[in-house]
Coordinates of N, CA, C and O in Angstrom, one line a residue:
M24 N 21.9 14.5 -18.8 CA 23.0 15.0 -17.9 C 24.3 14.7 -18.5 O 24.6 13.6 -18.9
S25 N 25.2 15.7 -18.6 CA 26.5 15.5 -19.2 C 27.5 14.7 -18.2 O 27.3 14.8 -17.0
R26 N 28.4 14.1 -18.8 CA 29.4 13.3 -17.9 C 30.7 14.0 -17.9 O 31.7 13.4 -17.8
A27 N 30.7 15.3 -17.9 CA 32.0 16.1 -17.9 C 32.6 15.9 -16.5 O 32.0 15.9 -15.5
A28 N 33.9 15.7 -16.5 CA 34.7 15.5 -15.3 C 34.8 16.8 -14.5 O 35.1 17.9 -15.1
K29 N 34.6 16.7 -13.2 CA 34.7 17.9 -12.4 C 36.1 17.8 -11.7 O 36.5 16.7 -11.3
P30 N 36.7 18.9 -11.4 CA 38.0 18.8 -10.6 C 37.7 18.3 -9.2 O 36.8 18.7 -8.6
N31 N 38.5 17.4 -8.8 CA 38.4 16.8 -7.5 C 39.1 17.7 -6.5 O 40.4 17.6 -6.5
T32 N 38.5 18.5 -5.7 CA 39.1 19.4 -4.8 C 39.0 18.9 -3.3 O 39.3 19.7 -2.4
E33 N 38.6 17.7 -3.1 CA 38.4 17.2 -1.7 C 39.8 16.7 -1.2 O 40.6 16.2 -1.9
I34 N 40.0 16.9 0.1 CA 41.2 16.5 0.7 C 40.9 15.1 1.3 O 39.8 14.8 1.8
D35 N 41.9 14.3 1.3 CA 41.8 12.9 1.8 C 41.5 12.9 3.3 O 41.7 13.9 4.0
D36 N 40.9 11.8 3.8 CA 40.6 11.7 5.2 C 41.7 11.6 6.1 O 41.6 11.9 7.3
N37 N 42.9 11.2 5.7 CA 44.1 11.1 6.6 C 44.8 12.4 6.8 O 46.0 12.5 6.6
E38 N 44.1 13.4 7.3 CA 44.6 14.7 7.7 C 45.3 15.4 6.6 O 46.3 16.1 6.9
G39 N 44.9 15.3 5.4 CA 45.5 16.0 4.3 C 46.9 15.5 3.9 O 47.7 16.2 3.4
K40 N 47.2 14.2 4.3 CA 48.5 13.7 3.9 C 48.3 12.5 2.9 O 47.5 11.7 3.1
V41 N 49.2 12.5 1.9 CA 49.2 11.5 0.9 C 50.6 11.1 0.6 O 51.5 12.0 0.7
R42 N 50.8 9.9 0.3 CA 52.2 9.4 -0.1 C 52.6 10.2 -1.4 O 51.8 10.5 -2.2
L43 N 53.9 10.5 -1.4 CA 54.5 11.3 -2.5 C 54.2 10.6 -3.9 O 53.9 11.3 -4.8
D44 N 54.5 9.3 -4.0 CA 54.3 8.7 -5.3 C 52.8 8.8 -5.8 O 52.6 9.0 -6.9
K45 N 51.9 8.7 -4.9 CA 50.5 8.8 -5.2 C 50.2 10.2 -5.6 O 49.4 10.5 -6.6
W46 N 50.7 11.2 -4.9 CA 50.4 12.6 -5.3 C 51.0 13.0 -6.6 O 50.4 13.7 -7.4
L47 N 52.3 12.5 -6.9 CA 52.9 12.8 -8.2 C 52.1 12.2 -9.4 O 51.9 12.8 -10.4
F48 N 51.5 11.0 -9.1 CA 50.7 10.4 -10.1 C 49.4 11.2 -10.3 O 49.0 11.5 -11.4
A49 N 48.8 11.6 -9.2 CA 47.5 12.3 -9.3 C 47.7 13.7 -9.9 O 46.8 14.2 -10.6
A50 N 48.9 14.3 -9.7 CA 49.2 15.7 -10.2 C 49.6 15.6 -11.7 O 50.0 16.6 -12.3
R51 N 49.7 14.4 -12.2 CA 50.0 14.1 -13.6 C 51.4 14.5 -14.0 O 51.7 14.9 -15.1
F52 N 52.4 14.4 -13.1 CA 53.8 14.5 -13.4 C 54.3 13.2 -14.1 O 55.3 13.2 -14.9
F53 N 53.7 12.1 -13.8 CA 54.0 10.8 -14.3 C 52.8 10.0 -14.8 O 51.7 10.2 -14.2
K54 N 52.9 9.2 -15.8 CA 51.8 8.5 -16.4 C 51.3 7.4 -15.5 O 50.2 7.0 -15.5
T55 N 52.3 6.8 -14.7 CA 51.9 5.7 -13.8 C 52.5 5.9 -12.4 O 53.5 6.7 -12.3
R56 N 51.9 5.3 -11.5 CA 52.5 5.4 -10.1 C 53.8 4.7 -10.0 O 54.7 5.2 -9.3
G57 N 54.0 3.7 -10.8 CA 55.3 3.0 -10.9 C 56.4 3.9 -11.4 O 57.5 3.9 -10.9
L58 N 56.1 4.7 -12.4 CA 57.1 5.6 -12.9 C 57.4 6.7 -11.9 O 58.6 7.1 -11.8
A59 N 56.4 7.1 -11.2 CA 56.6 8.1 -10.1 C 57.5 7.5 -9.0 O 58.5 8.2 -8.5
A60 N 57.3 6.3 -8.7 CA 58.1 5.6 -7.7 C 59.5 5.4 -8.1 O 60.5 5.7 -7.4
D61 N 59.7 5.1 -9.4 CA 61.1 4.9 -9.9 C 61.8 6.2 -9.9 O 63.0 6.3 -9.6
A62 N 61.1 7.3 -10.2 CA 61.8 8.7 -10.2 C 62.2 9.1 -8.8 O 63.3 9.6 -8.6
I63 N 61.3 8.8 -7.8 CA 61.7 9.1 -6.5 C 62.9 8.3 -6.0 O 63.8 8.8 -5.4
E64 N 62.9 7.0 -6.3 CA 64.0 6.1 -6.0 C 65.3 6.6 -6.6 O 66.4 6.4 -6.0
A65 N 65.2 7.1 -7.8 CA 66.4 7.5 -8.5 C 66.9 8.9 -8.1 O 67.9 9.4 -8.6
G66 N 66.2 9.6 -7.2 CA 66.6 10.9 -6.7 C 66.2 12.0 -7.6 O 66.7 13.1 -7.6
K67 N 65.2 11.8 -8.5 CA 64.7 12.8 -9.4 C 63.7 13.8 -8.8 O 63.3 14.8 -9.3
V68 N 63.2 13.4 -7.6 CA 62.3 14.2 -6.8 C 62.9 14.6 -5.5 O 63.4 13.7 -4.8
K69 N 63.0 15.9 -5.2 CA 63.7 16.4 -4.0 C 62.9 17.4 -3.3 O 62.1 18.1 -3.9
R70 N 63.0 17.4 -2.0 CA 62.4 18.4 -1.1 C 63.5 19.1 -0.4 O 64.3 18.5 0.3
D71 N 63.5 20.4 -0.6 CA 64.6 21.3 -0.1 C 66.0 20.8 -0.4 O 66.9 20.8 0.4
G72 N 66.1 20.3 -1.6 CA 67.4 19.8 -2.1 C 67.8 18.4 -1.6 O 68.9 17.9 -1.9
E73 N 67.0 17.8 -0.8 CA 67.2 16.4 -0.2 C 66.3 15.4 -0.9 O 65.2 15.7 -1.2
R74 N 66.9 14.2 -1.0 CA 66.1 13.1 -1.6 C 65.0 12.7 -0.6 O 65.2 12.9 0.6
V75 N 63.9 12.2 -1.1 CA 62.8 11.8 -0.2 C 62.4 10.4 -0.5 O 62.8 9.8 -1.5
K76 N 61.7 9.8 0.4 CA 61.2 8.4 0.2 C 59.8 8.4 -0.4 O 59.1 9.4 -0.4
L77 N 59.5 7.2 -0.9 CA 58.2 7.0 -1.6 C 57.1 7.4 -0.6 O 56.1 7.9 -1.0
S78 N 57.2 7.0 0.6 CA 56.1 7.1 1.6 C 56.1 8.5 2.3 O 55.3 8.7 3.2
H79 N 56.9 9.4 1.8 CA 56.9 10.8 2.3 C 55.5 11.4 2.3 O 54.9 11.3 1.2
A80 N 55.0 11.9 3.4 CA 53.7 12.5 3.4 C 53.7 13.9 2.8 O 54.4 14.8 3.3
V81 N 53.0 14.1 1.8 CA 52.9 15.4 1.1 C 51.9 16.2 1.9 O 50.8 15.8 2.2
R82 N 52.2 17.5 2.2 CA 51.3 18.4 2.8 C 51.2 19.7 2.0 O 52.2 20.0 1.3
V83 N 50.2 20.4 2.2 CA 50.0 21.7 1.5 C 51.2 22.6 2.0 O 51.5 22.7 3.2
G84 N 51.8 23.3 1.0 CA 52.9 24.2 1.3 C 54.3 23.5 1.1 O 55.3 24.3 1.1
D85 N 54.4 22.2 0.9 CA 55.7 21.6 0.7 C 56.2 22.0 -0.7 O 55.4 22.2 -1.6
A86 N 57.5 22.2 -0.8 CA 58.2 22.6 -2.0 C 59.0 21.4 -2.5 O 59.8 20.8 -1.8
F87 N 58.8 21.1 -3.8 CA 59.5 20.0 -4.4 C 60.2 20.4 -5.7 O 59.7 21.4 -6.4
T88 N 61.3 19.8 -6.0 CA 62.0 19.9 -7.3 C 61.9 18.6 -8.0 O 62.3 17.6 -7.5
I89 N 61.3 18.6 -9.2 CA 61.0 17.4 -10.0 C 61.8 17.5 -11.3 O 61.6 18.4 -12.0
S90 N 62.6 16.5 -11.6 CA 63.4 16.4 -12.8 C 62.8 15.2 -13.6 O 62.7 14.1 -13.1
R91 N 62.5 15.5 -14.9 CA 62.0 14.5 -15.8 C 62.4 14.8 -17.2 O 62.1 15.9 -17.7
E92 N 63.1 13.9 -17.9 CA 63.5 14.0 -19.3 C 64.2 15.3 -19.5 O 64.0 16.0 -20.5
G93 N 65.1 15.7 -18.6 CA 65.9 16.9 -18.7 C 65.2 18.2 -18.4 O 65.8 19.2 -18.5
L94 N 64.0 18.1 -18.0 CA 63.2 19.3 -17.6 C 63.1 19.3 -16.1 O 63.0 18.3 -15.5
V95 N 63.0 20.5 -15.5 CA 62.9 20.7 -14.1 C 61.7 21.5 -13.7 O 61.5 22.6 -14.3
W96 N 60.9 21.1 -12.8 CA 59.8 21.8 -12.2 C 60.1 22.1 -10.7 O 60.5 21.2 -10.0
E97 N 60.0 23.4 -10.3 CA 60.1 23.8 -8.9 C 58.7 24.2 -8.5 O 58.1 25.2 -9.0
I98 N 58.1 23.3 -7.7 CA 56.6 23.5 -7.4 C 56.4 23.6 -5.9 O 57.2 23.2 -5.1
E99 N 55.2 24.2 -5.5 CA 54.8 24.2 -4.2 C 53.4 23.5 -4.2 O 52.5 23.8 -5.0
V100 N 53.1 22.6 -3.2 CA 51.9 21.9 -3.2 C 50.8 22.8 -2.7 O 50.9 23.5 -1.7
A101 N 49.7 22.8 -3.5 CA 48.5 23.7 -3.2 C 47.3 22.9 -2.7 O 46.5 23.4 -2.0
L102 N 47.3 21.6 -3.2 CA 46.1 20.7 -2.9 C 46.6 19.3 -2.7 O 47.4 18.9 -3.5
V103 N 46.2 18.6 -1.7 CA 46.6 17.3 -1.4 C 45.5 16.3 -1.7 O 44.4 16.4 -1.0
T104 N 45.6 15.4 -2.6 CA 44.7 14.4 -2.9 C 45.4 13.3 -3.7 O 46.4 13.5 -4.3
D105 N 44.9 12.1 -3.6 CA 45.5 11.0 -4.3 C 44.6 10.5 -5.5 O 44.8 9.6 -6.2
K106 N 43.5 11.3 -5.7 CA 42.6 11.0 -6.8 C 43.1 11.7 -8.1 O 43.3 12.9 -8.2
R107 N 43.3 10.9 -9.1 CA 43.8 11.4 -10.4 C 42.6 11.9 -11.2 O 41.7 11.1 -11.6
G108 N 42.6 13.2 -11.5 CA 41.5 13.8 -12.3 C 42.1 14.2 -13.7 O 43.1 13.7 -14.2
N109 N 41.3 15.1 -14.3 CA 41.8 15.6 -15.6 C 42.9 16.6 -15.4 O 43.3 16.9 -14.3
G110 N 43.4 17.2 -16.6 CA 44.5 18.1 -16.5 C 44.2 19.4 -15.8 O 45.0 19.9 -15.1
A111 N 42.9 19.8 -15.9 CA 42.5 21.1 -15.2 C 42.6 20.9 -13.7 O 43.0 21.8 -12.9
A112 N 42.1 19.7 -13.2 CA 42.2 19.4 -11.8 C 43.6 19.3 -11.3 O 44.0 19.7 -10.2
A113 N 44.5 18.7 -12.1 CA 45.9 18.5 -11.8 C 46.6 19.8 -11.7 O 47.4 20.0 -10.8
A114 N 46.2 20.8 -12.5 CA 46.9 22.1 -12.5 C 46.6 22.8 -11.2 O 47.3 23.7 -10.8
L115 N 45.5 22.5 -10.5 CA 45.1 23.2 -9.3 C 45.9 22.6 -8.1 O 45.8 23.2 -7.0
M116 N 46.6 21.5 -8.3 CA 47.2 20.8 -7.2 C 48.5 21.4 -6.8 O 49.1 21.1 -5.7
F117 N 49.1 22.2 -7.6 CA 50.4 22.8 -7.3 C 50.6 24.2 -8.0 O 49.8 24.5 -8.9
T118 N 51.5 25.0 -7.5 CA 51.9 26.2 -8.1 C 53.4 26.1 -8.5 O 54.2 25.6 -7.7
E119 N 53.7 26.6 -9.6 CA 55.1 26.6 -10.1 C 55.7 27.9 -10.0 O 55.1 28.9 -10.3
T120 N 57.0 28.0 -9.7 CA 57.7 29.3 -9.6 C 58.0 29.8 -11.0 O 58.1 29.1 -11.9
T121 N 58.0 31.2 -11.0 CA 58.2 31.8 -12.3 C 59.6 31.5 -12.9 O 59.8 31.4 -14.1
T122 N 60.6 31.3 -12.1 CA 62.0 31.0 -12.6 C 62.0 29.6 -13.2 O 62.6 29.4 -14.2
S123 N 61.2 28.7 -12.6 CA 61.1 27.3 -13.1 C 60.4 27.3 -14.5 O 60.8 26.7 -15.4
I124 N 59.3 28.1 -14.6 CA 58.6 28.2 -15.9 C 59.5 28.8 -17.0 O 59.6 28.3 -18.1
A125 N 60.3 29.9 -16.6 CA 61.2 30.5 -17.6 C 62.3 29.5 -18.0 O 62.6 29.5 -19.2
A126 N 62.9 28.8 -17.0 CA 64.0 27.9 -17.4 C 63.5 26.8 -18.2 O 64.2 26.4 -19.2
R127 N 62.3 26.2 -17.9 CA 61.8 25.1 -18.7 C 61.4 25.6 -20.1 O 61.7 24.9 -21.1
D128 N 60.8 26.8 -20.3 CA 60.5 27.3 -21.6 C 61.8 27.5 -22.4 O 61.8 27.3 -23.6
G129 N 62.9 28.0 -21.8 CA 64.1 28.2 -22.4 C 64.7 26.9 -22.9 O 65.2 26.8 -24.0
E130 N 64.6 25.9 -22.1 CA 65.2 24.6 -22.5 C 64.4 24.0 -23.6 O 64.9 23.4 -24.6
L131 N 63.0 24.1 -23.6 CA 62.2 23.6 -24.7 C 62.5 24.4 -26.0 O 62.6 23.8 -27.1
A132 N 62.7 25.7 -25.9 CA 63.1 26.5 -27.1 C 64.5 26.0 -27.7 O 64.7 26.0 -28.9
R133 N 65.4 25.8 -26.8 CA 66.7 25.3 -27.2 C 66.6 23.9 -27.9 O 67.2 23.7 -29.0
R134 N 65.8 23.1 -27.4 CA 65.6 21.7 -28.0 C 65.0 21.9 -29.4 O 65.3 21.2 -30.3
K135 N 64.0 22.8 -29.5 CA 63.3 23.0 -30.8 C 64.3 23.5 -31.8 O 64.3 23.1 -32.9
A136 N 65.2 24.4 -31.4 CA 66.2 25.0 -32.3 C 67.2 23.9 -32.7 O 67.6 23.8 -33.9
D137 N 67.6 23.1 -31.7 CA 68.5 22.0 -32.1 C 67.9 21.0 -33.0 O 68.5 20.5 -33.9
F138 N 66.6 20.7 -32.9 CA 65.9 19.8 -33.7 C 65.9 20.3 -35.1 O 66.1 19.6 -36.1
Q139 N 65.6 21.6 -35.3 CA 65.5 22.2 -36.6 C 66.9 22.3 -37.3 O 67.0 22.2 -38.5
A140 N 67.9 22.4 -36.5 CA 69.3 22.6 -37.1 C 70.0 21.2 -37.3 O 71.0 21.2 -37.9
G141 N 69.5 20.2 -36.7 CA 70.2 18.9 -36.6 C 70.0 18.1 -37.9 O 69.4 18.4 -38.8
V142 N 70.8 17.0 -37.8 CA 70.7 16.0 -38.9 C 69.7 14.9 -38.5 O 69.9 14.2 -37.5
Y143 N 68.6 14.8 -39.2 CA 67.6 13.8 -38.9 C 67.3 13.0 -40.2 O 67.1 13.6 -41.2
I144 N 67.1 11.7 -40.0 CA 66.9 10.9 -41.1 C 65.6 10.1 -41.0 O 65.3 9.6 -39.9
N145 N 64.9 9.9 -42.1 CA 63.6 9.2 -42.0 C 63.8 7.8 -42.5 O 62.8 7.1 -42.8
H146 N 65.0 7.3 -42.7 CA 65.2 6.0 -43.2 C 66.4 5.3 -42.6 O 67.1 6.0 -41.8
R147 N 66.7 4.1 -42.9 CA 67.9 3.5 -42.4 C 69.1 4.3 -42.9 O 69.3 4.6 -44.1
P148 N 70.1 4.7 -42.0 CA 71.2 5.6 -42.4 C 72.1 4.8 -43.3 O 72.5 3.7 -43.1
T149 N 72.6 5.6 -44.3 CA 73.6 5.1 -45.2 C 75.0 5.4 -44.6 O 75.0 6.0 -43.5
K150 N 76.0 4.9 -45.2 CA 77.4 5.2 -44.7 C 77.6 6.7 -44.6 O 78.2 7.2 -43.6
R151 N 77.2 7.4 -45.6 CA 77.3 8.9 -45.6 C 76.5 9.5 -44.5 O 77.0 10.4 -43.8
D152 N 75.3 9.0 -44.3 CA 74.5 9.5 -43.2 C 75.1 9.3 -41.8 O 75.1 10.2 -41.0
R153 N 75.7 8.1 -41.7 CA 76.4 7.8 -40.4 C 77.6 8.8 -40.2 O 77.8 9.2 -39.1
R154 N 78.3 9.1 -41.2 CA 79.4 10.0 -41.1 C 78.9 11.4 -40.7 O 79.5 12.1 -39.8
D155 N 77.8 11.8 -41.3 CA 77.3 13.1 -40.9 C 76.8 13.1 -39.5 O 77.0 14.1 -38.8
L156 N 76.2 12.0 -39.0 CA 75.8 12.0 -37.6 C 76.9 12.0 -36.7 O 76.9 12.7 -35.6
I157 N 78.0 11.3 -37.0 CA 79.2 11.3 -36.2 C 79.8 12.7 -36.1 O 80.1 13.2 -35.0
K158 N 79.8 13.4 -37.2 CA 80.3 14.8 -37.2 C 79.4 15.7 -36.4 O 79.9 16.6 -35.6
Y159 N 78.1 15.5 -36.5 CA 77.2 16.4 -35.7 C 77.3 16.2 -34.2 O 77.3 17.1 -33.4
F160 N 77.4 14.9 -33.8 CA 77.4 14.6 -32.4 C 78.8 14.6 -31.7 O 79.0 14.5 -30.5
E161 N 79.9 14.8 -32.6 CA 81.3 14.8 -32.1 C 81.5 16.1 -31.2 O 81.0 17.2 -31.6
P162 N 82.2 16.0 -30.1 CA 82.5 17.2 -29.3 C 83.2 18.2 -30.2 O 84.1 17.9 -31.0
K163 N 82.9 19.5 -30.0 CA 83.4 20.6 -30.8 C 84.9 21.0 -30.4 O 85.6 21.6 -31.1
D164 N 85.3 20.6 -29.2 CA 86.6 21.0 -28.7 C 87.8 20.2 -29.3 O 88.9 20.5 -29.0
R165 N 87.6 19.2 -30.1 CA 88.7 18.4 -30.6 C 89.3 19.1 -31.8 O 88.9 19.8 -32.6

């Protein structure tokens, strides 16, 4: 018998409500529950534009905006559970808006273009390298 992981689609016993930090961890937005808690405390997770608490009860249909590493997800909760499964199971836990997907893809494309055009060094920078870095990161309006 194979040990392949099945998506966990069961709803918790507490009337389909789970703490927000547990849900974000289970939906794989953050690697640890502590990182999810820190993001909520810092105001990186919002519901209807308002900050929420760690213990906010997540329900099916709730809409959240999650900011992480300069990327933004606008999602709607589709499944409530605190069990962390594989990526396929996590993808079933929410639906993302098309504008959010397009904006995030645009930001990733911009970052990739900046990386290819930028000054990157694989060794300790020399004096000349440091000058090139300063020129590259200096504001253009001066």
